[in-house]
XYZ file of C-alpha atoms in Angstrom:
351
model
C 76.889 72.232 92.300
C 78.980 75.000 93.855
C 82.354 75.713 92.280
C 85.126 74.069 94.278
C 87.757 76.402 95.775
C 90.616 74.239 94.443
C 91.842 72.893 91.101
C 93.739 69.773 90.145
C 97.521 70.129 90.046
C 97.383 68.678 86.514
C 95.955 71.942 85.193
C 98.958 73.932 86.345
C 101.433 71.528 84.743
C 99.473 71.777 81.501
C 99.640 75.591 81.710
C 103.379 75.450 82.508
C 104.222 73.220 79.525
C 102.107 75.411 77.232
C 103.969 78.469 78.521
C 107.394 76.874 77.998
C 106.506 75.844 74.436
C 105.227 79.351 73.727
C 108.463 80.852 75.058
C 110.450 78.483 72.872
C 108.629 79.292 69.634
C 108.360 83.023 70.379
C 104.583 83.253 70.624
C 104.967 84.140 74.311
C 107.510 86.806 75.234
C 108.310 89.117 78.127
C 108.187 92.897 77.882
C 111.640 93.544 76.470
C 113.334 96.661 77.899
C 115.885 98.893 76.125
C 118.708 97.657 78.408
C 120.499 94.303 78.090
C 121.450 94.268 81.769
C 117.817 94.680 82.855
C 116.698 91.946 80.465
C 119.478 89.673 81.747
C 118.457 90.204 85.384
C 114.843 89.317 84.572
C 113.197 86.741 82.287
C 114.572 88.439 79.171
C 112.388 91.387 80.123
C 109.478 91.918 82.491
C 107.027 89.027 82.448
C 103.323 89.625 82.124
C 101.415 88.954 85.345
C 104.267 90.627 87.244
C 105.072 93.685 89.337
C 108.255 95.769 89.347
C 108.963 98.310 92.092
C 111.577 100.966 91.360
C 112.761 103.213 94.207
C 115.193 106.094 94.356
C 115.844 109.547 95.743
C 114.322 112.506 93.909
C 116.385 113.245 90.809
C 117.833 109.761 90.378
C 115.928 109.164 87.141
C 112.925 106.996 88.070
C 110.490 108.806 85.794
C 113.098 109.122 83.038
C 113.656 105.350 83.077
C 109.929 104.640 83.080
C 109.356 107.083 80.203
C 112.224 105.654 78.153
C 110.955 102.117 78.666
C 107.467 103.082 77.463
C 108.803 105.252 74.634
C 110.882 102.429 73.188
C 108.630 99.494 74.116
C 106.618 99.533 70.913
C 109.769 99.610 68.780
C 111.531 96.674 70.419
C 108.557 94.447 71.246
C 106.310 92.552 68.787
C 103.882 94.848 66.987
C 100.339 94.844 68.326
C 101.317 92.851 71.409
C 100.364 95.316 74.135
C 98.735 98.457 75.462
C 99.934 100.984 78.048
C 97.961 102.660 80.843
C 99.882 105.288 82.804
C 98.800 106.662 86.176
C 100.724 109.932 85.886
C 99.972 111.481 89.262
C 103.097 113.611 89.654
C 103.727 115.121 86.227
C 101.285 116.696 83.770
C 100.813 114.711 80.570
C 101.996 117.735 78.616
C 105.289 117.800 80.514
C 105.793 114.082 79.931
C 105.173 114.588 76.212
C 107.781 117.375 76.041
C 110.295 115.108 77.812
C 109.750 112.540 75.077
C 110.224 115.207 72.413
C 113.453 116.193 74.136
C 114.779 112.663 73.701
C 113.726 112.614 70.042
C 115.201 115.993 69.127
C 118.299 115.886 71.314
C 117.345 119.324 72.673
C 116.833 119.980 76.364
C 113.426 120.542 77.927
C 114.359 124.194 78.525
C 115.487 124.620 74.935
C 112.220 123.248 73.571
C 110.337 125.615 75.910
C 112.341 128.590 74.561
C 113.686 129.133 78.078
C 117.428 129.077 77.346
C 119.550 132.249 77.604
C 116.875 134.162 79.448
C 114.216 133.291 76.903
C 116.087 134.826 73.991
C 116.910 131.464 72.410
C 113.734 130.225 70.757
C 112.797 126.772 69.590
C 113.560 126.501 65.879
C 111.090 125.559 63.125
C 113.190 122.443 62.539
C 112.809 121.446 66.182
C 109.058 122.060 66.034
C 108.913 119.781 62.984
C 110.800 117.055 64.861
C 108.448 117.414 67.830
C 105.458 117.038 65.531
C 107.098 113.999 63.936
C 107.567 112.420 67.372
C 103.952 113.188 68.335
C 102.634 111.555 65.153
C 104.729 108.443 65.806
C 103.736 108.103 69.473
C 100.058 108.761 68.727
C 100.005 105.536 66.693
C 100.478 103.536 69.871
C 97.709 102.514 72.307
C 98.810 104.561 75.322
C 96.260 106.000 77.747
C 96.798 108.235 80.774
C 95.064 108.748 84.139
C 96.062 112.055 85.736
C 93.900 112.238 88.860
C 95.062 110.643 92.107
C 92.507 107.979 93.029
C 92.250 105.793 96.108
C 93.428 102.184 95.837
C 89.787 101.156 95.442
C 89.377 103.582 92.532
C 92.735 102.490 91.086
C 91.540 98.879 90.952
C 88.160 99.821 89.483
C 89.811 101.838 86.695
C 92.119 98.942 85.801
C 89.303 96.368 85.796
C 87.233 98.657 83.552
C 90.219 99.270 81.260
C 91.079 95.574 80.889
C 87.470 94.617 80.149
C 87.006 97.552 77.756
C 89.880 96.323 75.584
C 89.212 92.575 75.933
C 87.953 90.319 73.139
C 85.089 87.882 73.647
C 86.304 84.400 72.693
C 85.516 80.770 73.445
C 87.909 78.181 74.815
C 87.807 74.406 75.087
C 87.684 73.235 78.700
C 88.291 69.629 79.686
C 85.482 68.179 81.771
C 85.692 65.633 84.609
C 84.409 62.888 82.273
C 87.219 63.554 79.775
C 85.082 65.411 77.221
C 85.668 69.030 76.222
C 83.218 71.906 76.294
C 83.276 75.348 74.667
C 83.163 78.042 77.336
C 82.803 81.784 76.596
C 85.598 83.871 78.071
C 87.590 87.039 77.490
C 91.011 87.447 75.911
C 92.784 90.336 77.619
C 95.452 92.507 76.017
C 98.962 92.432 77.471
C 99.091 95.763 79.292
C 101.888 97.781 80.875
C 100.513 99.793 83.797
C 102.721 102.411 85.428
C 102.134 104.265 88.697
C 104.187 107.416 89.259
C 104.357 107.567 92.378
C 102.787 105.065 94.776
C 102.584 107.655 97.574
C 100.386 109.909 95.438
C 97.422 107.578 95.708
C 94.915 108.979 98.184
C 94.201 107.451 101.578
C 90.708 105.989 101.796
C 89.726 107.322 105.225
C 86.996 104.715 105.646
C 89.500 101.837 105.562
C 93.023 103.300 105.839
C 94.490 105.408 108.626
C 97.850 106.234 107.021
C 99.970 106.054 103.893
C 101.410 102.767 105.156
C 97.906 101.310 105.424
C 97.269 102.495 101.876
C 100.494 100.832 100.639
C 99.567 97.507 102.280
C 96.194 97.729 100.550
C 97.916 98.648 97.275
C 100.273 95.656 97.473
C 97.399 93.229 97.994
C 95.429 94.855 95.180
C 98.352 94.695 92.740
C 98.827 90.994 93.440
C 95.135 90.329 92.887
C 95.186 92.231 89.582
C 98.422 90.734 88.225
C 97.158 87.208 88.918
C 93.952 87.836 86.981
C 95.207 89.949 84.066
C 98.306 89.900 81.793
C 99.686 93.100 83.307
C 103.272 94.206 83.831
C 103.068 96.748 86.669
C 105.841 99.322 87.040
C 105.506 101.095 90.390
C 107.737 104.069 91.236
C 108.514 104.788 94.882
C 110.547 107.136 97.056
C 113.182 106.039 99.582
C 113.092 106.339 103.356
C 114.990 109.261 104.896
C 117.527 106.897 106.465
C 119.305 106.712 103.099
C 120.512 110.278 103.767
C 122.266 109.569 107.078
C 125.833 110.953 106.810
C 127.505 107.623 107.639
C 125.852 106.043 104.598
C 127.583 108.564 102.356
C 131.092 107.794 103.541
C 133.343 106.346 100.843
C 133.499 102.587 100.503
C 130.712 101.648 102.909
C 128.105 98.947 102.290
C 125.566 101.562 103.362
C 126.278 103.457 100.113
C 124.092 100.887 98.390
C 120.313 101.094 98.185
C 118.812 98.281 100.274
C 115.364 96.686 100.240
C 114.574 98.357 103.564
C 115.236 101.770 101.988
C 112.165 101.536 99.750
C 109.351 103.527 101.340
C 106.697 101.110 102.566
C 109.032 98.186 101.874
C 107.133 95.750 104.102
C 103.914 96.663 102.330
C 105.100 96.385 98.723
C 108.155 94.158 98.429
C 106.523 90.871 99.376
C 104.173 91.384 96.414
C 106.864 92.466 93.915
C 108.562 90.163 91.418
C 111.382 92.619 90.704
C 112.673 95.353 93.015
C 115.150 97.934 91.737
C 116.938 100.599 93.779
C 118.484 103.587 92.021
C 121.373 105.727 93.226
C 123.566 108.484 91.808
C 126.538 108.369 94.204
C 128.155 111.603 92.995
C 125.134 113.549 94.262
C 126.130 112.463 97.771
C 129.829 113.236 97.079
C 130.710 109.534 97.211
C 133.960 108.988 95.323
C 134.392 105.248 95.920
C 131.069 103.443 95.885
C 130.363 100.525 98.212
C 132.758 97.933 99.648
C 134.131 97.236 96.150
C 134.963 100.961 96.002
C 133.791 101.546 92.445
C 135.382 104.744 91.139
C 132.703 107.420 90.742
C 133.202 110.279 88.237
C 132.190 113.509 89.897
C 130.238 114.750 86.872
C 127.116 113.211 88.447
C 126.181 111.093 85.440
C 126.849 107.639 86.889
C 123.703 105.766 87.904
C 123.848 102.562 89.936
C 120.885 100.238 89.417
C 120.609 97.715 92.252
C 118.571 94.594 91.521
C 117.378 93.899 95.062
C 114.859 91.195 94.242
C 114.586 89.192 91.032
C 112.106 86.407 91.562
C 113.310 84.518 88.497
C 116.740 86.082 88.012
C 119.914 87.171 89.754
C 120.429 90.074 92.159
C 123.310 92.433 91.397
C 124.330 95.921 90.270
C 124.360 97.434 86.779
C 125.713 100.849 85.868
C 124.364 103.479 83.506
C 125.182 106.983 82.337
C 122.346 109.466 82.725
C 121.586 111.732 79.815
C 118.870 113.853 81.333
C 119.283 116.468 78.620
C 117.930 113.769 76.276
C 115.660 112.209 78.922
C 117.326 108.816 78.772
C 119.893 106.517 80.352
C 122.367 104.259 78.576
C 124.337 101.268 79.768
C 127.990 101.741 80.663
C 130.661 99.215 81.665
C 131.113 98.468 85.353
C 133.484 101.128 86.719
C 136.972 100.152 87.789
C 137.516 99.805 91.505
C 140.041 101.677 93.597
C 141.771 98.343 94.213
C 142.193 97.720 90.486
C 143.751 101.091 89.770
C 147.537 101.237 89.910
C 147.735 104.919 89.149
C 146.527 108.093 90.825
C 142.844 108.570 90.019
C 141.437 111.986 89.287
C 137.891 111.665 90.604
C 137.005 115.169 89.442
C 136.805 114.058 85.813
């Protein structure tokens, strides 16, 4: 008898109750992030079988945030609970490793590369020792990297191969129509974080796709297919459309200061498939002193990062604020800035 293309609703309620009980007793958890505000906006972290799209201008910190999340994931999440596969199509793996060492040592990338003060300031033996310490620690974790830019078809094939390569062969009891149970061989897949930096760096398959937009539509469909089948938390980095740079959007106190869903490049192609969509902005880079209609006061040192939660399928949309510490390749949470309306004194926005 051919397999029917539908299942009884009962099965999904059984799965839902099992999931809720697992969440309650801690045997099922989300991918906890290093930031309380991100965890609060999501299901206490990024759920498995989900997709997060993060968009921002160049230099807003997309890769830094992704790297920090991966770097700290194994420390703050249950031991042995996951793997990581990174599609690092923009940055060499070596450069990414040095950025992690920068965070660990507190020294800048340039300092570790002996490039400060015209190359006269060299990395110290103590710093080398700290870098080696960081490498030994990170090498304990199951993190793998793909550095070549494949097509979407290749991207899917690599992920399917990766998930099957690390799966365990197990048996499960399946309830039959007559009420009896039967042992069925199946695979137990590892929870896996898969990052793509950046979506536009995937190649266009000229046989099926005529443009980058066609490729992104194909990518969105593929990501949904993969996240439904495997316990994957996708983190997809994206650029913004050029409209974000229109001068009127950089005028103080305008709603257009904010990153919107439509600003994400290929928004129509990706956002319908995403569970969480985050837009990043550093308003000081655009000389915005009072950010958005609430007119948040922006320090002009350029460190303030606004993280806009544009879509949270199981959470609340909103804005969270961070300080960037690019010299340490990290961001840290900061209280919501005061607004111009709240201030009763003259504000020095140059500080």
